[in-house]
């Protein structure tokens, strides 16, 4: 198992995104703004679903990596730390998914 974490990737994305390096895809996404980054996130989500439905394990792994990367880029552009998302997930695990969903409808 790798010691690589979402926090590690979050830091790399922040550094590369603000680098201004013309050879960096991350810097290019940051320069293009949230609309473009969110569009890419949506595309990767669809590709991930397609791989899952096809039962393409390798494709699912690859597309999931792309999905997580683009999700973290969107979070970075919105100045939302991944820790905030993890804290929300942790909060939600304190009760059943059905109870948690019902509470959101209020």
PDB file of N, CA and C in Angstrom, residues 18-65:
ATOM      1  N   UNK A  18      -0.186  27.098  -9.081  1.00  0.00           N
ATOM      2  CA  UNK A  18       0.236  28.492  -8.927  1.00  0.00           C
ATOM      3  C   UNK A  18       1.628  28.755  -9.502  1.00  0.00           C
ATOM      4  N   UNK A  19       2.219  27.738 -10.127  1.00  0.00           N
ATOM      5  CA  UNK A  19       3.591  27.859 -10.629  1.00  0.00           C
ATOM      6  C   UNK A  19       3.701  28.730 -11.876  1.00  0.00           C
ATOM      7  N   UNK A  20       2.633  28.781 -12.666  1.00  0.00           N
ATOM      8  CA  UNK A  20       2.697  29.507 -13.931  1.00  0.00           C
ATOM      9  C   UNK A  20       3.494  28.776 -14.997  1.00  0.00           C
ATOM     10  N   UNK A  21       3.911  27.560 -14.713  1.00  0.00           N
ATOM     11  CA  UNK A  21       4.707  26.762 -15.657  1.00  0.00           C
ATOM     12  C   UNK A  21       3.877  26.454 -16.900  1.00  0.00           C
ATOM     13  N   UNK A  22       4.313  26.903 -18.080  1.00  0.00           N
ATOM     14  CA  UNK A  22       3.540  26.654 -19.297  1.00  0.00           C
ATOM     15  C   UNK A  22       3.487  25.175 -19.701  1.00  0.00           C
ATOM     16  N   UNK A  23       4.351  24.347 -19.102  1.00  0.00           N
ATOM     17  CA  UNK A  23       4.358  22.913 -19.387  1.00  0.00           C
ATOM     18  C   UNK A  23       3.485  22.127 -18.412  1.00  0.00           C
ATOM     19  N   UNK A  24       2.863  22.807 -17.453  1.00  0.00           N
ATOM     20  CA  UNK A  24       2.074  22.142 -16.421  1.00  0.00           C
ATOM     21  C   UNK A  24       0.590  22.167 -16.751  1.00  0.00           C
ATOM     22  N   UNK A  25      -0.006  20.977 -16.856  1.00  0.00           N
ATOM     23  CA  UNK A  25      -1.449  20.876 -17.082  1.00  0.00           C
ATOM     24  C   UNK A  25      -2.200  21.517 -15.915  1.00  0.00           C
ATOM     25  N   UNK A  26      -1.702  21.331 -14.714  1.00  0.00           N
ATOM     26  CA  UNK A  26      -2.351  21.892 -13.537  1.00  0.00           C
ATOM     27  C   UNK A  26      -2.331  23.416 -13.592  1.00  0.00           C
ATOM     28  N   UNK A  27      -1.198  24.009 -13.950  1.00  0.00           N
ATOM     29  CA  UNK A  27      -1.112  25.470 -14.075  1.00  0.00           C
ATOM     30  C   UNK A  27      -2.062  25.967 -15.156  1.00  0.00           C
ATOM     31  N   UNK A  28      -2.165  25.214 -16.242  1.00  0.00           N
ATOM     32  CA  UNK A  28      -3.077  25.593 -17.325  1.00  0.00           C
ATOM     33  C   UNK A  28      -4.524  25.557 -16.839  1.00  0.00           C
ATOM     34  N   UNK A  29      -4.892  24.528 -16.086  1.00  0.00           N
ATOM     35  CA  UNK A  29      -6.253  24.454 -15.543  1.00  0.00           C
ATOM     36  C   UNK A  29      -6.533  25.615 -14.600  1.00  0.00           C
ATOM     37  N   UNK A  30      -5.583  25.929 -13.735  1.00  0.00           N
ATOM     38  CA  UNK A  30      -5.759  27.053 -12.808  1.00  0.00           C
ATOM     39  C   UNK A  30      -5.970  28.346 -13.598  1.00  0.00           C
ATOM     40  N   UNK A  31      -5.165  28.549 -14.642  1.00  0.00           N
ATOM     41  CA  UNK A  31      -5.267  29.764 -15.446  1.00  0.00           C
ATOM     42  C   UNK A  31      -6.597  29.834 -16.195  1.00  0.00           C
ATOM     43  N   UNK A  32      -7.141  28.674 -16.558  1.00  0.00           N
ATOM     44  CA  UNK A  32      -8.419  28.624 -17.281  1.00  0.00           C
ATOM     45  C   UNK A  32      -9.615  28.878 -16.373  1.00  0.00           C
ATOM     46  N   UNK A  33      -9.432  28.670 -15.073  1.00  0.00           N
ATOM     47  CA  UNK A  33     -10.483  28.985 -14.119  1.00  0.00           C
ATOM     48  C   UNK A  33     -11.398  27.822 -13.786  1.00  0.00           C
ATOM     49  N   UNK A  34     -12.325  28.125 -12.902  1.00  0.00           N
ATOM     50  CA  UNK A  34     -13.222  27.108 -12.357  1.00  0.00           C
ATOM     51  C   UNK A  34     -14.115  26.481 -13.421  1.00  0.00           C
ATOM     52  N   UNK A  35     -14.624  27.285 -14.355  1.00  0.00           N
ATOM     53  CA  UNK A  35     -15.525  26.723 -15.374  1.00  0.00           C
ATOM     54  C   UNK A  35     -14.869  25.582 -16.144  1.00  0.00           C
ATOM     55  N   UNK A  36     -13.640  25.804 -16.604  1.00  0.00           N
ATOM     56  CA  UNK A  36     -12.927  24.778 -17.376  1.00  0.00           C
ATOM     57  C   UNK A  36     -12.581  23.576 -16.494  1.00  0.00           C
ATOM     58  N   UNK A  37     -12.107  23.846 -15.276  1.00  0.00           N
ATOM     59  CA  UNK A  37     -11.754  22.751 -14.369  1.00  0.00           C
ATOM     60  C   UNK A  37     -12.986  21.921 -14.022  1.00  0.00           C
ATOM     61  N   UNK A  38     -14.112  22.577 -13.794  1.00  0.00           N
ATOM     62  CA  UNK A  38     -15.349  21.861 -13.481  1.00  0.00           C
ATOM     63  C   UNK A  38     -15.833  21.055 -14.681  1.00  0.00           C
ATOM     64  N   UNK A  39     -15.666  21.602 -15.869  1.00  0.00           N
ATOM     65  CA  UNK A  39     -16.021  20.859 -17.088  1.00  0.00           C
ATOM     66  C   UNK A  39     -15.200  19.578 -17.183  1.00  0.00           C
ATOM     67  N   UNK A  40     -13.892  19.685 -16.933  1.00  0.00           N
ATOM     68  CA  UNK A  40     -13.033  18.508 -16.969  1.00  0.00           C
ATOM     69  C   UNK A  40     -13.432  17.510 -15.890  1.00  0.00           C
ATOM     70  N   UNK A  41     -13.800  17.999 -14.715  1.00  0.00           N
ATOM     71  CA  UNK A  41     -14.265  17.123 -13.636  1.00  0.00           C
ATOM     72  C   UNK A  41     -15.493  16.337 -14.094  1.00  0.00           C
ATOM     73  N   UNK A  42     -16.428  17.016 -14.728  1.00  0.00           N
ATOM     74  CA  UNK A  42     -17.626  16.344 -15.233  1.00  0.00           C
ATOM     75  C   UNK A  42     -17.301  15.294 -16.286  1.00  0.00           C
ATOM     76  N   UNK A  43     -16.395  15.618 -17.191  1.00  0.00           N
ATOM     77  CA  UNK A  43     -15.989  14.659 -18.223  1.00  0.00           C
ATOM     78  C   UNK A  43     -15.373  13.413 -17.588  1.00  0.00           C
ATOM     79  N   UNK A  44     -14.518  13.629 -16.605  1.00  0.00           N
ATOM     80  CA  UNK A  44     -13.872  12.484 -15.942  1.00  0.00           C
ATOM     81  C   UNK A  44     -14.889  11.660 -15.153  1.00  0.00           C
ATOM     82  N   UNK A  45     -15.887  12.310 -14.582  1.00  0.00           N
ATOM     83  CA  UNK A  45     -16.936  11.575 -13.865  1.00  0.00           C
ATOM     84  C   UNK A  45     -17.682  10.645 -14.818  1.00  0.00           C
ATOM     85  N   UNK A  46     -18.020  11.154 -15.987  1.00  0.00           N
ATOM     86  CA  UNK A  46     -18.718  10.338 -16.987  1.00  0.00           C
ATOM     87  C   UNK A  46     -17.838   9.176 -17.433  1.00  0.00           C
ATOM     88  N   UNK A  47     -16.568   9.443 -17.692  1.00  0.00           N
ATOM     89  CA  UNK A  47     -15.652   8.383 -18.118  1.00  0.00           C
ATOM     90  C   UNK A  47     -15.477   7.326 -17.027  1.00  0.00           C
ATOM     91  N   UNK A  48     -15.502   7.751 -15.781  1.00  0.00           N
ATOM     92  CA  UNK A  48     -15.402   6.810 -14.659  1.00  0.00           C
ATOM     93  C   UNK A  48     -16.633   5.919 -14.608  1.00  0.00           C
ATOM     94  N   UNK A  49     -17.796   6.498 -14.784  1.00  0.00           N
ATOM     95  CA  UNK A  49     -19.045   5.727 -14.787  1.00  0.00           C
ATOM     96  C   UNK A  49     -19.042   4.721 -15.930  1.00  0.00           C
ATOM     97  N   UNK A  50     -18.621   5.144 -17.099  1.00  0.00           N
ATOM     98  CA  UNK A  50     -18.587   4.243 -18.261  1.00  0.00           C
ATOM     99  C   UNK A  50     -17.665   3.057 -17.988  1.00  0.00           C
ATOM    100  N   UNK A  51     -16.494   3.311 -17.442  1.00  0.00           N
ATOM    101  CA  UNK A  51     -15.565   2.215 -17.125  1.00  0.00           C
ATOM    102  C   UNK A  51     -16.189   1.261 -16.106  1.00  0.00           C
ATOM    103  N   UNK A  52     -16.883   1.816 -15.110  1.00  0.00           N
ATOM    104  CA  UNK A  52     -17.523   0.972 -14.092  1.00  0.00           C
ATOM    105  C   UNK A  52     -18.607   0.099 -14.709  1.00  0.00           C
ATOM    106  N   UNK A  53     -19.439   0.689 -15.528  1.00  0.00           N
ATOM    107  CA  UNK A  53     -20.547  -0.054 -16.148  1.00  0.00           C
ATOM    108  C   UNK A  53     -20.020  -1.139 -17.080  1.00  0.00           C
ATOM    109  N   UNK A  54     -18.929  -0.886 -17.736  1.00  0.00           N
ATOM    110  CA  UNK A  54     -18.323  -1.865 -18.643  1.00  0.00           C
ATOM    111  C   UNK A  54     -17.565  -2.964 -17.902  1.00  0.00           C
ATOM    112  N   UNK A  55     -17.370  -2.777 -16.613  1.00  0.00           N
ATOM    113  CA  UNK A  55     -16.603  -3.751 -15.854  1.00  0.00           C
ATOM    114  C   UNK A  55     -15.118  -3.692 -16.173  1.00  0.00           C
ATOM    115  N   UNK A  56     -14.658  -2.539 -16.639  1.00  0.00           N
ATOM    116  CA  UNK A  56     -13.268  -2.336 -17.031  1.00  0.00           C
ATOM    117  C   UNK A  56     -12.475  -1.888 -15.805  1.00  0.00           C
ATOM    118  N   UNK A  57     -11.903  -2.846 -15.100  1.00  0.00           N
ATOM    119  CA  UNK A  57     -11.208  -2.550 -13.847  1.00  0.00           C
ATOM    120  C   UNK A  57     -10.059  -1.580 -14.041  1.00  0.00           C
ATOM    121  N   UNK A  58      -9.196  -1.845 -15.020  1.00  0.00           N
ATOM    122  CA  UNK A  58      -8.059  -0.956 -15.260  1.00  0.00           C
ATOM    123  C   UNK A  58      -8.529   0.437 -15.657  1.00  0.00           C
ATOM    124  N   UNK A  59      -9.538   0.489 -16.504  1.00  0.00           N
ATOM    125  CA  UNK A  59     -10.115   1.772 -16.895  1.00  0.00           C
ATOM    126  C   UNK A  59     -10.717   2.500 -15.712  1.00  0.00           C
ATOM    127  N   UNK A  60     -11.370   1.758 -14.826  1.00  0.00           N
ATOM    128  CA  UNK A  60     -11.971   2.358 -13.637  1.00  0.00           C
ATOM    129  C   UNK A  60     -10.898   2.950 -12.731  1.00  0.00           C
ATOM    130  N   UNK A  61      -9.798   2.249 -12.573  1.00  0.00           N
ATOM    131  CA  UNK A  61      -8.700   2.769 -11.752  1.00  0.00           C
ATOM    132  C   UNK A  61      -8.142   4.045 -12.385  1.00  0.00           C
ATOM    133  N   UNK A  62      -7.862   4.001 -13.674  1.00  0.00           N
ATOM    134  CA  UNK A  62      -7.286   5.142 -14.372  1.00  0.00           C
ATOM    135  C   UNK A  62      -8.227   6.348 -14.365  1.00  0.00           C
ATOM    136  N   UNK A  63      -9.475   6.112 -14.703  1.00  0.00           N
ATOM    137  CA  UNK A  63     -10.449   7.210 -14.747  1.00  0.00           C
ATOM    138  C   UNK A  63     -10.733   7.754 -13.349  1.00  0.00           C
ATOM    139  N   UNK A  64     -10.705   6.885 -12.352  1.00  0.00           N
ATOM    140  CA  UNK A  64     -10.896   7.353 -10.971  1.00  0.00           C
ATOM    141  C   UNK A  64      -9.763   8.282 -10.551  1.00  0.00           C
ATOM    142  N   UNK A  65      -8.548   7.947 -10.968  1.00  0.00           N
ATOM    143  CA  UNK A  65      -7.400   8.814 -10.672  1.00  0.00           C
ATOM    144  C   UNK A  65      -7.595  10.183 -11.331  1.00  0.00           C
TER     145      UNK A  65
END
